[in-house]
């Protein structure tokens, strides 16, 4: 299974630590967006926390304005908005509900209206990045949000990332990250933000420890304790 | 993130247990191959254990003859064959080295010669199934073994499965299982068989706990503690 | 075009027959589900028969309860339900119409409502497997049914198979089977069940012999006279 | 399963026949290449006949020079070249062996040398089209020939088609045609050309009727009795 | 970066010119459809011109009836229909609006109704080819039109091509042509037809010179000055 | 073709310019790697300049050490190394030849030896990023280099990018960028570096202006004059 027979010394594992702080900063995800706005977008409450809770906590800690935008709340409006608000507070982000005021379904509006809601938010916030669902998700609403986001790109270039398929009950679908973000320092806040969705997990006897396993495996891929893995549709460098 | 708003009671989680033993047996992976021969095929020592060690232990416990076939040993021949033999013993399987007698590289022979080695083994063992690497693996030798196995299919139909990319140092590549095999009862033997490759892991300070995480996540996908996930090229039902 | 130059003797072709009955049973598709329930799901009448009529006949003959579930009947409600009932009787299966009582279109309801209909059926029947359309089908309703089935998986793990794109007038789309099921013993019942859809084929002068050709080619792939080929999203082994 | 409920009259099925001869000629595959040269390229003897025997017969009948180019003969050189010559004569084509003079393997030369052989032939023949294996074939030699052909394109633009995976013993691999060529008039010559490979089929008890089934299914897709289906890498229109 | 070291003489670059006129005609896109009808189909005004304006001009100049069919006009009905009519006149084509009489959205009707509109047009015009959007487009309406066209194929076989994702503000999505059509003689008419959509480009300060760059790059791929690149779902040869 | 009907004002086009310098720096490709080492890797001379010449010039101008590593020189060793050296000087980078001392082919060594050469370089340079060929390239040597790079990742995590298929004579293959790097300030140096390969372009009458067209189209995708587009296998954020 090994690729080379030559023994690989411990040098590989320790060199990274000796990098000067400046160089390390240059590859920081939070610093890339410091002083700017990032939109974390999800179809429903708890999607964002499951997908990118650790990255959001890191971004807001570094001075990025993060808007957690939920498209719709399909049931238990008051409870779920309150839970989402608590989770956003834990992560240091603002909460928005794009279809507010009561229980709504994404399918209640047309695709072009959903694009319109995103357009409005993009014109308002001028985001440097949007983090949302990906095209291989098993949930049609999640795919619809990704597709609407594709269209919104015509207004303005922004970094466009997708997070893994989110689910409280597991449904296997393919997902392969391209961007790895170290969340070793914020994994606990991520888990706490998920836990804030008490009505979805604790009160139904559903565990979410699987998301810690995902983060540990992603971390192992890049030599840190915990990482979130994102797919990339577009990233823009000057 | 939920798909339906209706609460899903605990009935879902308990029904499976009440199935009669006969019905449960019908979906058993080991019983599917009981009394027959299964080939677990890997490019190099330790690949097979990382990929399907738990399934092999279950198969052999149920009376299946399992042949663990290693294509070549690229270095430390004596040590690595001894380790592979110890691992095979732990899993209850037979060990074969297809390019025996000393350190060899798969690239030392032509593709059609590798197909020839597999053909010879298939003619000898008449396997009901072959479990080997998949086409998306990051290691060229692994892909070469998969490709040779594709050709060997012309001799005789057999169930043809691929296991996840195996690595002692992680390299992310896409892999999405289609078959899930409960290894809750054999996870410890799997980990012990991996540990038998002392020269690859312990003596180089490399951990393999990541493979327990993979098994836990795969188990979660089908409601058991630990599972191995395989891709399927072909499965044959009468 | 051959892979190996060595002549391959007739031994390959005869060995399979000498297998003891017990071993053969272990790889039987009907026996895998004996005593349990399988849902064959189609968007409209005749889809199921074209896709998996032979497998259904084999399943029901072996004691599996098979429910043929049709999502909607878009026209000629009485005629088409009667034909579907006749076909189900030929195959030994029960018929259900998920949107009953008159002509309906799948697009008449929202995606989450379609998921809700499937959820209800899954809660009721606790299926060991669902066989339905695949994601590459040329017909949007077929793809919608596949997608809804993806979501229903969150309720309970079940084996999840897709059959080839079904059409009375041919539209070429990609489809590659992974599971092959011997239907040599039930091909005639499959063709009879298709013929029961008199209003779709005979009365419009449309032939369906192409489906016998598909079965013959699939059979050739695994050394039997006729087979149905299914793609696999997930298969679960204990 | 139907897409529209409206009955579709017989008008659809008869209109095509009333087209004037000139219009029909414009969409003719043979006439597209009349007076020019087409290369049918295969890794080994019999590949070309299985893949595009019917199209070759139609091309040569219409005045196209067709060169059937076999890369190598891996065994039984005299016999197989004689059979290939007989098949070429049946189809009205010229035979070339790119690695002539005795049994050779494609892997005996480097990839750039294989590209060199194709380059030489392309410089010599200035083909309007090349028909060869595709990238999803199960046989490594077939894929190698396709890849070499990809590189040869840099010398000169030509129409570049791939035929289905060819095999005397079946190995399922994905293949979806994009171009359909009516071979109703030449199916018998195709079957006769395959039969000329007596050492591969008749003398080993292997049938090739499956290829007639493929042609019938492909024909059904475009409303003719028999068709060959090709994938297209590039087709050039002035 | 070169594939072969051998110098490639100028012979390659000049041979094509010496072909007799008859042979050249045989590979002509316009002559393939002369005397027949081609449908160029787009979701909204200006899509068709951006995608295949050059090919349409060449087709109509050679005597093909080209119908430019626009599914819907989402805003500024009078202005946009007038602009589309002017563009069609420049290209020598007829204009049709499938959802006429005022501003409409494709999502205002169901998928099966959209299929019905296309079916009606196909029954009326008996097209030899349809050129429309492709499945990877970033705009949901574009994908919906492609999908509806997939279904319409069941009525009658026709050549089925897709053009590149069209956009006035750029959104990157994958697209790889398979058919290249020389539009060196009609590039100016294409650019003029795009310019006719004054309300979309000039009056909003948006340039469309990018489409000239696309045509130049596509031309370079096949050795002409300008080309349009199309993907192919199906092309039918007699 | 537009996604929204609402007119999009000029605000979108001017906002970016008002960003403070600090924020702009955070998304700079050169600053991400300042003070570190980047390897630009190509199979042969001129590949790197065609693929990422503009990015290299920007990186070196910002203080990044860039090593341009050429695997082999297949012909005209002295001339081509001199040209490559001149190009590297123009771009401010160091030149390395991995198989030095005379004309060599990548196929002269085994895959594991090529991996070994890359491993050695990675151990020596500890790169923050590697930019090389991609997996869809039409040239087998290019794909081999990409594959070897995949394996080298096991030594150490690094950002891993692929550039578009490079060719002096065009061969169309799919490539879709995910990272866009503004090279408006270095496009002229890129073109000059390509021109330094006098023996490949000028002296054979081959133009390379197509690469300026690629850069202009990529620039248009993100609102700058010229950009290079890269695919991303992995990017690592702290």
Tab-separated table of C-alpha atoms in Angstrom, chain F residues 42-203:
chain	number	residue	atom	x	y	z
F	42	UNK	CA	5.734	20.183	-16.386
F	43	UNK	CA	6.428	17.095	-18.404
F	44	UNK	CA	8.525	18.930	-21.012
F	45	UNK	CA	9.893	22.388	-21.820
F	46	UNK	CA	7.268	25.078	-22.553
F	47	UNK	CA	4.365	23.296	-20.778
F	48	UNK	CA	4.771	25.383	-17.637
F	49	UNK	CA	4.926	28.720	-19.441
F	50	UNK	CA	1.791	27.936	-21.455
F	51	UNK	CA	-0.071	26.786	-18.358
F	52	UNK	CA	0.969	29.165	-15.581
F	53	UNK	CA	3.520	31.634	-16.900
F	54	UNK	CA	1.526	34.607	-15.724
F	55	UNK	CA	1.035	33.252	-12.219
F	56	UNK	CA	4.715	32.427	-11.898
F	57	UNK	CA	5.717	35.952	-12.861
F	58	UNK	CA	3.326	37.327	-10.239
F	59	UNK	CA	4.569	34.896	-7.578
F	60	UNK	CA	8.238	35.641	-8.106
F	61	UNK	CA	7.596	39.382	-8.184
F	62	UNK	CA	6.014	39.055	-4.733
F	63	UNK	CA	8.976	37.237	-3.250
F	64	UNK	CA	7.988	33.612	-3.674
F	65	UNK	CA	10.697	31.198	-4.682
F	66	UNK	CA	9.366	29.418	-7.776
F	67	UNK	CA	11.087	26.314	-9.095
F	68	UNK	CA	10.138	25.403	-12.648
F	69	UNK	CA	10.710	21.666	-12.778
F	70	UNK	CA	10.764	19.921	-16.162
F	71	UNK	CA	10.607	16.139	-16.039
F	72	UNK	CA	12.406	15.340	-19.289
F	73	UNK	CA	13.650	16.827	-22.533
F	74	UNK	CA	12.753	14.427	-25.352
F	75	UNK	CA	14.825	16.045	-28.150
F	76	UNK	CA	17.251	18.884	-28.938
F	77	UNK	CA	18.493	18.882	-25.396
F	78	UNK	CA	20.857	21.836	-25.560
F	79	UNK	CA	18.498	24.091	-27.449
F	80	UNK	CA	15.452	23.328	-25.384
F	81	UNK	CA	17.194	23.651	-22.033
F	82	UNK	CA	18.586	26.987	-23.140
F	83	UNK	CA	15.150	28.163	-24.178
F	84	UNK	CA	13.638	26.947	-20.915
F	85	UNK	CA	16.356	28.762	-19.004
F	86	UNK	CA	15.636	31.967	-20.856
F	87	UNK	CA	11.926	31.620	-20.137
F	88	UNK	CA	12.568	30.953	-16.455
F	89	UNK	CA	14.724	34.072	-16.303
F	90	UNK	CA	11.938	36.130	-17.823
F	91	UNK	CA	9.537	34.822	-15.183
F	92	UNK	CA	11.980	35.199	-12.281
F	93	UNK	CA	12.068	31.481	-11.528
F	94	UNK	CA	14.703	28.756	-11.109
F	95	UNK	CA	14.905	25.941	-13.643
F	96	UNK	CA	15.358	22.266	-12.788
F	97	UNK	CA	15.452	19.263	-15.106
F	98	UNK	CA	14.458	16.112	-13.223
F	99	UNK	CA	15.926	13.738	-15.828
F	100	UNK	CA	18.971	15.787	-16.811
F	101	UNK	CA	22.057	15.276	-18.932
F	102	UNK	CA	20.552	14.474	-22.306
F	103	UNK	CA	17.446	13.539	-24.198
F	104	UNK	CA	15.191	11.344	-22.124
F	105	UNK	CA	11.619	10.162	-22.214
F	106	UNK	CA	9.404	9.965	-19.149
F	107	UNK	CA	8.579	6.435	-20.211
F	108	UNK	CA	12.274	5.563	-19.872
F	109	UNK	CA	11.656	5.214	-16.147
F	110	UNK	CA	8.996	3.372	-14.160
F	111	UNK	CA	6.127	5.149	-12.484
F	112	UNK	CA	7.566	4.525	-9.024
F	113	UNK	CA	10.846	6.044	-10.169
F	114	UNK	CA	9.037	9.138	-11.360
F	115	UNK	CA	7.294	9.302	-7.984
F	116	UNK	CA	10.730	8.930	-6.434
F	117	UNK	CA	12.065	11.943	-8.368
F	118	UNK	CA	9.142	14.046	-7.222
F	119	UNK	CA	9.489	12.771	-3.644
F	120	UNK	CA	13.119	13.824	-3.634
F	121	UNK	CA	12.249	17.299	-4.835
F	122	UNK	CA	9.415	17.653	-2.319
F	123	UNK	CA	11.695	16.585	0.525
F	124	UNK	CA	14.238	19.109	-0.627
F	125	UNK	CA	11.978	22.106	-1.289
F	126	UNK	CA	9.048	21.595	1.131
F	127	UNK	CA	6.691	23.306	-1.315
F	128	UNK	CA	3.587	25.200	-0.204
F	129	UNK	CA	2.044	24.426	-3.599
F	130	UNK	CA	2.577	22.414	-6.754
F	131	UNK	CA	1.102	23.504	-10.109
F	132	UNK	CA	1.124	20.829	-12.773
F	133	UNK	CA	-0.835	19.063	-15.547
F	134	UNK	CA	-4.338	17.706	-14.997
F	135	UNK	CA	-5.883	14.254	-15.382
F	136	UNK	CA	-7.866	15.017	-18.533
F	137	UNK	CA	-4.858	16.026	-20.633
F	138	UNK	CA	-4.594	14.403	-24.065
F	139	UNK	CA	-0.874	13.659	-23.646
F	140	UNK	CA	-0.015	10.475	-21.723
F	141	UNK	CA	3.187	11.999	-20.298
F	142	UNK	CA	1.182	14.871	-18.863
F	143	UNK	CA	-1.261	12.511	-17.181
F	144	UNK	CA	1.657	10.441	-15.839
F	145	UNK	CA	3.121	13.530	-14.188
F	146	UNK	CA	-0.230	14.384	-12.615
F	147	UNK	CA	-0.592	10.840	-11.305
F	148	UNK	CA	2.893	10.823	-9.834
F	149	UNK	CA	2.104	14.098	-8.123
F	150	UNK	CA	-1.009	12.547	-6.581
F	151	UNK	CA	1.224	9.992	-4.882
F	152	UNK	CA	3.766	12.528	-3.716
F	153	UNK	CA	1.063	14.133	-1.599
F	154	UNK	CA	1.464	11.354	0.975
F	155	UNK	CA	4.785	12.933	2.076
F	156	UNK	CA	3.366	16.281	3.052
F	157	UNK	CA	0.179	18.262	2.470
F	158	UNK	CA	0.552	20.996	-0.158
F	159	UNK	CA	-1.815	23.011	-2.336
F	160	UNK	CA	-2.231	21.044	-5.544
F	161	UNK	CA	-3.382	22.769	-8.737
F	162	UNK	CA	-3.664	21.674	-12.374
F	163	UNK	CA	-3.345	23.872	-15.424
F	164	UNK	CA	-5.146	23.503	-18.716
F	165	UNK	CA	-3.959	20.969	-21.309
F	166	UNK	CA	-0.959	22.524	-23.042
F	167	UNK	CA	-0.300	21.993	-26.712
F	168	UNK	CA	1.480	23.766	-29.518
F	169	UNK	CA	-0.903	22.149	-32.012
F	170	UNK	CA	-4.410	22.114	-30.606
F	171	UNK	CA	-6.180	18.966	-29.436
F	172	UNK	CA	-9.516	19.633	-27.756
F	173	UNK	CA	-9.960	18.114	-24.301
F	174	UNK	CA	-12.239	19.107	-21.425
F	175	UNK	CA	-10.905	21.460	-18.777
F	176	UNK	CA	-12.890	23.623	-16.364
F	177	UNK	CA	-11.029	25.985	-14.007
F	178	UNK	CA	-11.961	26.438	-10.349
F	179	UNK	CA	-9.269	28.956	-9.351
F	180	UNK	CA	-8.880	32.169	-11.290
F	181	UNK	CA	-5.672	34.184	-10.917
F	182	UNK	CA	-5.489	37.731	-12.184
F	183	UNK	CA	-2.499	37.989	-14.555
F	184	UNK	CA	-3.397	41.312	-16.109
F	185	UNK	CA	-0.085	42.669	-14.840
F	186	UNK	CA	2.021	39.774	-16.124
F	187	UNK	CA	0.366	38.677	-19.369
F	188	UNK	CA	3.150	40.258	-21.403
F	189	UNK	CA	5.827	38.423	-19.465
F	190	UNK	CA	3.913	35.191	-19.978
F	191	UNK	CA	3.765	35.717	-23.733
F	192	UNK	CA	7.468	36.643	-23.747
F	193	UNK	CA	8.334	33.466	-21.848
F	194	UNK	CA	6.419	31.371	-24.372
F	195	UNK	CA	8.179	33.208	-27.188
F	196	UNK	CA	11.496	32.162	-25.671
F	197	UNK	CA	10.685	28.668	-26.930
F	198	UNK	CA	11.695	29.795	-30.367
F	199	UNK	CA	12.324	26.293	-31.681
F	200	UNK	CA	8.783	25.203	-30.891
F	201	UNK	CA	6.775	28.115	-32.185
F	202	UNK	CA	8.420	30.772	-34.319
F	203	UNK	CA	10.754	28.514	-36.227
